[in-house]
Amino acid sequence: MSMRILLRDHPQRAIALVTASHSLIFRHSPATGGGPPSASSAGSVQTTSAHGVAAGVPRCIVEFSSVDALDLGDFRSLSTLPIQGTLGLITVNNDVFLCVVTGATRVATVRPGENVERIHAVEFHCLTTSEYDDTLNEDINPYPTDTLSQDGYELGQSHGRREPAFEHPCLALKKLLSGGSFYYSVDFDLTNRLQDRSTGNATFDFDSLDEGLLWNSYMIKPLVEFRSRLGVYEREALDSSRILTSAIRGFVHSITVPTSSISGRSSSSGLPSTLTLISRLSCRRAGTRFNARGIDDDGNVANFVETETVLWSPPGLCFSYAQVRGSVPLFWEQATGLLPGHQKIQITRSPEATQLAFDKHFEGLELAYGAIHIVNLLSESKPGEVELTNAFRYHASKSPLHSAPEKGGSTDNQLLGETDFDFHAETRGPGGYEAASMIRRWIEGSADGFAYYLADQVPDDSQRSQSEKHGTGHKTTVILQQEGVFRTNCLDCLDRTNLVQTIISQMAIEAFLGHRKERAGSDFWMRHSTVWADNGDSLSKIYAGTGALKSSFTRHGKMSLAGALSDARKSATRMYINNFADKGRQNTMDLLLGRLMGQTPVHLFDPINDFVSSELNRRAAEYSSAKTINIWAGTLNLNGRTTGIESDLTPWLCPEVVSSQQNPEIVAVGFQEIVELSPQHIMSTDPSIRQLWESAAKTTLNEAAKRNGSEEYVLLRSGQLVGAALAIFVKSSVLNEIKNVEGSVKKTGMSGMAGNKGAVAIRMDYANTRLCFVTAHLAAGFANYEERNRDYRTISHGLRFQRNRSIEDHDSIIWLGDFNYRIGLGDDKVRKLIHMGDLDKLYSNDQLNLQMVAGLAFPFYSEARITFMPTYKYNVGSDDYDTSEKARIPAWCDRVLRKGSNLRQVNYNTAPLRFSDHRPVYSTFQCTISNVDEALKNQLSLEIYNRRRHELGGNAANRGMDESDDEDLIGYDPIAPGLPPASSDRRKWWLDNGAPARSNIQPPSSNSVPNPQRPPNPFTPTTKPDWVNQPRAPLSRQQSSQSAKSSASAPAPNVSTGPTRRLPPPLLPSSGSTLSLPSRGTLEQVSTKSPSKQSPKPTHQPADPSSPQTSSSIESIKKPAPPVPKKPAVLLSPTSQRSSFSTDVVKSPSSLPGSAGLPPSASHAPVPPPPRRTEGAQAAKRTTAPRDGQRAVDGPVLPPRTGSGDSGPADALMDDDGRGEMSGVGHWKPLRPR
């Protein structure tokens, strides 16, 4: 189903994907924060705002609704190409891009109604800016994905052509996705094999997708979360619109098998069959050939592929057989090299530290497929492959699945079996690759036991009446299920593996046809071999950059001269791509999967979700915990000597410290000059001596642990760069808490060409805390401190782990090594100070100390106080400093530095080992480790979300929103880390979810009023109480009854419900005086006279802030209140008040409170206004005022007034135009400012 893509530029940029019935609109949040982060800060840790959203994370709004409910008149077409769907949203350089599929070709039909499309064109449209609207319009060549450079261009084709002046930031991603290796289906779940799919229908739900095989899971995740928050009806409408697309990577192809290709078929339909091959490449440890090897701590292996062979025969019989391939499940690496076959293999973890991940891998396979049969095709003559085979066999024998029989089956049938088949040795004879078929006899027993999946469609009588007219009155019945899987591997899991998997697939189809008394002809097997050869080429291009070797034999059944020449060309091309292009391809894969350091995901605005994130941050203590572990770190420059291997290393590795610091969880041992730095050793690394020192250190640690009754240590990982080496030992009990262990090296000698100087680093995740250990050997020489500073900067910025992770991207960092910083004093002066024990004077002249203070090296790092003598340079075997002709100045060359708020350096000392010219240095640390219970966190998140949605009375994921209110809905970004976002008119930072401000404060009693003595700022510390009691004059029984009667007769004011505002009691002024009582913007003037005269009538008018009357009233507020006298009779009944937010109503005198006790004549007579307090005696003279139409002697005509006479309605408003009512105030005179 194709759709349109539309764009609206104003008032805010929006992109809409429109189908015939619905539309999905994307709008970007207005950017109120800073600009895009700089390159230097791209890898920094994100700060979190008050709403749980990382500061600077791009945010946008998504709205899904029917086309009829939208006005798309402001939108214009963004692309003339039909859109097949969206792969999701991604952030590149702090801009949000929407990825849409613009070109796809149908390549397979697994079963009728289950089609698969191959993506050959995508487009990226920016939501944040229009700068990229006119770029990236060129079509991408879908074929040569193996020639992708780091910049996203075709290798070898940029010469002689003009480079574009403006490059689209998603060019490399577009090349990757348009390369022809990505597939999708809108008809069924392509991430699961037939056996694992629901048999009810062919449609699928996003909740059932296998994220390990979904390559756009990172980009589509925000939209899937948005989908989960929709209502049931809207969710079904979104799924039926086919807008959201799920893509796999690998190979999918179908070929038609004529009826004549299979003899003995009993079907009389005469329709051809369909043979489909589906290969699903896992994205959990995705990468290129030399960048992704072996296993990770979660049990995921590199180049893991599930390949399913599907044979559909009319009218509905379906055969399926699955098998897997994957890298050898060990922690191993292989460096690139210019000579094929000479890349050295290195196992990076000890057997004890590997077994846990090995077991996780096979337990996952057993849970998904059942019994497992390992087919190992590694060579038995090549040293590196022999080492892998021996380690593989060792771990398989230790696996819990190895000796566990199948439930209810024979003890001879184990859940984990193994067959070692040296492919190169077996096919080296005259038979060539045809000899590979001999593997059949080794795996035939397991093949028969595993069986295959078989299902058939039979008529469904219960649904035939409803669906007969549509031809869908059938249901799928499972006849047989596959009970096990073959796991095949060689070194790369490409060429040899693909050929053997072709044989296994053929064995399964032969078994299926044999059970049906059918037999496939040569034409069928030729088609079968062709599709398997295409599969091998496609998978090989993804992993190695070229097509598969030996594909000529797989395709034609024999090896020709042209095939041999093709293999030689492919090998040379692989060497070039693996050495010079794989880095760029790896970075592009990591960008697609969201695994680069500093990469920020797209945040979809949802008020409920923002509230949940904020609550989770506030309640982090409920699902997270912290504990303290001990770390020992030590360094020793061996001066190229091996005599100390047999020495007792206990004083250094197990020093006499407090008991709490003994037997630490992590031990980091660093060596320098582990070999003599000769030209021969500089150009190559010899691991044999390092392994001897590792063994000696492990023996010393375990002997001390045994003496103390502690558990043993295992070697987690080690690394070496010529003379520098680093080994990490951990207790066996903490292995399950350590993940993502990686190592890296950086050369600094000879401008980065030689490894005589440089660093080795190992990082890990201990629970949820990131640790990094670095041992370094910096430039030598007394005056070369600037070069040592450059070496530090080179290592700190240039050393990279996987996914572009640097040293600074960790919570705790420990540097240890021979930094070669000297003491800036003469030899005699230094030796004299050492003899005097004046370490402070020496340290004040220490080069490293001075460079750190100046910020030129190791900024923000710390070092404990040095309490030991300089560690360099000693005469070997003695405690005397250098007495040779060179007479080296003693210095603290060997140091241990730390960085991290969760690190505390406890001990810092040296050990008395004398077999080198350096003294070993060690330090102990206490490190606080955070541990997050993800299951509990997810459960708490769901509870908070459901409760918040219930409180708001619905789901806020897809509410209609006025575009003019977007800023208020989304809020502003904080101006600085740690501060909440700024407030808007509708959203306040101190209120959750932008809720309106509501005060529920009530006075403690009816006589309580706010204390005027309290400071205006409520946060100012004070001892004054919040409330004070204001005494009120008690009312007599008669007055109370009159008040109740007048209150009952008064009409109810038309205001919102709320507590009645209480005014302070009026005063009893003397005759002729006036009292001004302000009341929320109104001025109330009351004139009191003798009872024999006319009673005063209260008049209410809106206050004018600019009038002098208002100013004087405001000034009167500041004066202290006079004493409360006895209330006059005319004011005994309370006055009915309206809310200050509504217009006051002027009633007739008969309805006014207080008029009940007056004579009728007095209540209806006009009352002159009270004189102003400031006018004094002149106010008594002004007793008349000009009537309507007359001019006053000393002033202009008074404007008409309303609501003052007795002729108007009782509820007339003061701003009503009632000129006839002015007859009752004809003798009034306007007030004038003096």
Short mmCIF file of N, CA, C and O in Angstrom, two decimals, residues 106-160:
data_model
loop_
_atom_site.label_atom_id
_atom_site.label_comp_id
_atom_site.label_asym_id
_atom_site.label_seq_id
_atom_site.Cartn_x
_atom_site.Cartn_y
_atom_site.Cartn_z
N ARG A 106 9.26 -6.76 -4.83
CA ARG A 106 8.81 -8.04 -4.28
C ARG A 106 9.78 -9.13 -4.72
O ARG A 106 10.03 -9.33 -5.91
N VAL A 107 10.32 -9.85 -3.74
CA VAL A 107 11.32 -10.88 -4.05
C VAL A 107 10.89 -12.26 -3.60
O VAL A 107 11.55 -13.24 -3.98
N ALA A 108 9.86 -12.37 -2.80
CA ALA A 108 9.49 -13.69 -2.29
C ALA A 108 8.01 -13.71 -1.96
O ALA A 108 7.42 -12.71 -1.58
N THR A 109 7.44 -14.90 -2.12
CA THR A 109 6.10 -15.22 -1.65
C THR A 109 6.20 -16.53 -0.90
O THR A 109 6.31 -17.60 -1.51
N VAL A 110 6.26 -16.44 0.43
CA VAL A 110 6.46 -17.63 1.24
C VAL A 110 5.28 -18.57 1.12
O VAL A 110 5.42 -19.77 0.83
N ARG A 111 4.10 -18.04 1.36
CA ARG A 111 2.84 -18.74 1.17
C ARG A 111 1.88 -17.76 0.51
O ARG A 111 2.13 -16.56 0.50
N PRO A 112 0.80 -18.23 -0.06
CA PRO A 112 -0.14 -17.28 -0.67
C PRO A 112 -0.58 -16.22 0.33
O PRO A 112 -1.02 -16.52 1.44
N GLY A 113 -0.40 -14.96 -0.06
CA GLY A 113 -0.74 -13.85 0.82
C GLY A 113 0.36 -13.42 1.75
O GLY A 113 0.15 -12.50 2.54
N GLU A 114 1.54 -14.03 1.68
CA GLU A 114 2.68 -13.67 2.53
C GLU A 114 3.84 -13.27 1.62
O GLU A 114 4.65 -14.11 1.21
N ASN A 115 3.91 -11.96 1.32
CA ASN A 115 4.90 -11.44 0.40
C ASN A 115 6.00 -10.72 1.15
O ASN A 115 5.78 -10.16 2.23
N VAL A 116 7.19 -10.73 0.56
CA VAL A 116 8.36 -10.07 1.13
C VAL A 116 8.91 -9.09 0.11
O VAL A 116 9.04 -9.42 -1.08
N GLU A 117 9.20 -7.86 0.58
CA GLU A 117 9.75 -6.80 -0.27
C GLU A 117 11.20 -6.54 0.12
O GLU A 117 11.55 -6.56 1.29
N ARG A 118 12.01 -6.25 -0.90
CA ARG A 118 13.41 -5.87 -0.66
C ARG A 118 13.53 -4.37 -0.86
O ARG A 118 13.08 -3.81 -1.88
N ILE A 119 14.14 -3.69 0.09
CA ILE A 119 14.29 -2.23 0.04
C ILE A 119 15.47 -1.88 -0.85
O ILE A 119 16.58 -2.39 -0.65
N HIS A 120 15.24 -1.03 -1.83
CA HIS A 120 16.34 -0.55 -2.66
C HIS A 120 16.43 0.97 -2.72
O HIS A 120 17.30 1.51 -3.42
N ALA A 121 15.57 1.67 -2.01
CA ALA A 121 15.65 3.14 -1.97
C ALA A 121 14.94 3.65 -0.73
O ALA A 121 13.83 3.23 -0.42
N VAL A 122 15.60 4.54 -0.01
CA VAL A 122 15.01 5.21 1.14
C VAL A 122 15.34 6.69 1.04
O VAL A 122 16.24 7.11 0.30
N GLU A 123 14.60 7.49 1.79
CA GLU A 123 14.85 8.93 1.88
C GLU A 123 14.78 9.35 3.34
O GLU A 123 14.03 8.77 4.13
N PHE A 124 15.58 10.36 3.67
CA PHE A 124 15.58 10.93 5.01
C PHE A 124 15.12 12.38 4.92
O PHE A 124 15.74 13.19 4.23
N HIS A 125 14.02 12.69 5.60
CA HIS A 125 13.46 14.04 5.60
C HIS A 125 13.59 14.62 7.00
O HIS A 125 13.23 13.98 7.99
N CYS A 126 14.10 15.84 7.04
CA CYS A 126 14.42 16.48 8.32
C CYS A 126 13.18 17.16 8.89
O CYS A 126 12.44 17.86 8.17
N LEU A 127 12.94 16.95 10.18
CA LEU A 127 11.82 17.57 10.88
C LEU A 127 12.17 18.92 11.47
O LEU A 127 11.28 19.72 11.77
N THR A 128 13.45 19.19 11.64
CA THR A 128 13.86 20.37 12.38
C THR A 128 14.23 21.55 11.50
O THR A 128 14.17 22.68 11.94
N THR A 129 14.63 21.30 10.28
CA THR A 129 15.08 22.39 9.43
C THR A 129 14.80 22.04 7.97
O THR A 129 14.65 20.86 7.62
N SER A 130 14.77 23.07 7.14
CA SER A 130 14.54 22.87 5.70
C SER A 130 15.83 22.88 4.91
O SER A 130 15.79 22.90 3.68
N GLU A 131 16.97 22.87 5.58
CA GLU A 131 18.25 22.95 4.87
C GLU A 131 18.50 21.74 3.99
O GLU A 131 19.22 21.84 3.00
N TYR A 132 17.93 20.60 4.35
CA TYR A 132 18.23 19.37 3.62
C TYR A 132 17.12 18.96 2.66
O TYR A 132 17.13 17.85 2.14
N ASP A 133 16.15 19.84 2.41
CA ASP A 133 15.03 19.45 1.56
C ASP A 133 15.44 19.22 0.13
O ASP A 133 14.83 18.41 -0.58
N ASP A 134 16.47 19.92 -0.33
CA ASP A 134 16.86 19.82 -1.73
C ASP A 134 18.12 19.00 -1.94
O ASP A 134 18.72 19.05 -3.01
N THR A 135 18.54 18.24 -0.94
CA THR A 135 19.72 17.40 -1.07
C THR A 135 19.32 15.94 -0.99
O THR A 135 18.19 15.59 -0.66
N LEU A 136 20.27 15.09 -1.29
CA LEU A 136 20.11 13.63 -1.22
C LEU A 136 19.02 13.14 -2.17
O LEU A 136 18.27 12.24 -1.86
N ASN A 137 18.94 13.76 -3.33
CA ASN A 137 17.94 13.34 -4.30
C ASN A 137 18.50 12.34 -5.30
O ASN A 137 17.75 11.79 -6.11
N GLU A 138 19.81 12.12 -5.28
CA GLU A 138 20.40 11.18 -6.22
C GLU A 138 20.06 9.76 -5.81
O GLU A 138 20.01 9.42 -4.64
N ASP A 139 19.85 8.92 -6.80
CA ASP A 139 19.61 7.51 -6.54
C ASP A 139 20.89 6.83 -6.11
O ASP A 139 21.97 7.09 -6.66
N ILE A 140 20.77 5.96 -5.13
CA ILE A 140 21.93 5.23 -4.61
C ILE A 140 22.02 3.89 -5.32
O ILE A 140 21.02 3.18 -5.48
N ASN A 141 23.22 3.54 -5.73
CA ASN A 141 23.43 2.25 -6.37
C ASN A 141 23.17 1.15 -5.35
O ASN A 141 23.83 1.08 -4.33
N PRO A 142 22.20 0.27 -5.57
CA PRO A 142 21.82 -0.70 -4.53
C PRO A 142 22.75 -1.89 -4.44
O PRO A 142 22.57 -2.73 -3.58
N TYR A 143 23.75 -1.98 -5.29
CA TYR A 143 24.52 -3.22 -5.35
C TYR A 143 25.84 -3.18 -4.60
O TYR A 143 26.13 -4.02 -3.78
N PRO A 144 26.75 -2.23 -4.86
CA PRO A 144 28.09 -2.35 -4.26
C PRO A 144 28.15 -1.85 -2.83
O PRO A 144 28.78 -0.85 -2.54
N THR A 145 27.49 -2.53 -1.89
CA THR A 145 27.60 -2.15 -0.48
C THR A 145 28.98 -2.45 0.07
O THR A 145 29.34 -1.95 1.13
N ASP A 146 29.75 -3.27 -0.63
CA ASP A 146 31.08 -3.59 -0.14
C ASP A 146 32.07 -2.48 -0.44
O ASP A 146 33.21 -2.54 0.00
N THR A 147 31.71 -1.49 -1.21
CA THR A 147 32.64 -0.41 -1.55
C THR A 147 32.24 0.90 -0.89
O THR A 147 32.42 1.97 -1.45
N LEU A 148 31.70 0.82 0.28
CA LEU A 148 31.27 2.00 1.01
C LEU A 148 32.42 2.53 1.85
O LEU A 148 33.00 1.83 2.66
N SER A 149 32.78 3.78 1.62
CA SER A 149 33.85 4.39 2.38
C SER A 149 33.34 4.94 3.69
O SER A 149 32.14 4.94 3.95
N GLN A 150 34.26 5.45 4.49
CA GLN A 150 33.86 6.00 5.78
C GLN A 150 33.00 7.24 5.62
O GLN A 150 32.15 7.54 6.44
N ASP A 151 33.18 7.97 4.53
CA ASP A 151 32.41 9.19 4.29
C ASP A 151 31.10 8.92 3.58
O ASP A 151 30.33 9.83 3.32
N GLY A 152 30.83 7.66 3.23
CA GLY A 152 29.58 7.35 2.58
C GLY A 152 29.64 7.34 1.07
O GLY A 152 28.61 7.21 0.41
N TYR A 153 30.84 7.47 0.46
CA TYR A 153 30.96 7.47 -0.98
C TYR A 153 31.48 6.12 -1.46
O TYR A 153 32.06 5.35 -0.70
N GLU A 154 31.29 5.86 -2.76
CA GLU A 154 31.80 4.63 -3.34
C GLU A 154 33.31 4.72 -3.45
O GLU A 154 33.86 5.69 -3.98
N LEU A 155 33.97 3.69 -2.96
CA LEU A 155 35.43 3.68 -3.01
C LEU A 155 35.88 3.57 -4.47
O LEU A 155 35.35 2.80 -5.25
N GLY A 156 36.89 4.39 -4.80
CA GLY A 156 37.45 4.32 -6.14
C GLY A 156 36.67 5.07 -7.18
O GLY A 156 37.07 5.11 -8.33
N GLN A 157 35.55 5.71 -6.82
CA GLN A 157 34.75 6.41 -7.80
C GLN A 157 34.72 7.91 -7.56
O GLN A 157 34.03 8.63 -8.27
N SER A 158 35.41 8.38 -6.54
CA SER A 158 35.40 9.81 -6.24
C SER A 158 36.49 10.56 -6.99
O SER A 158 36.50 11.79 -6.98
N HIS A 159 37.40 9.86 -7.65
CA HIS A 159 38.47 10.53 -8.37
C HIS A 159 37.92 11.13 -9.66
O HIS A 159 37.20 10.47 -10.42
N GLY A 160 38.30 12.33 -9.92
CA GLY A 160 37.90 12.96 -11.16
C GLY A 160 36.50 13.54 -11.15
O GLY A 160 36.06 14.12 -12.13
#
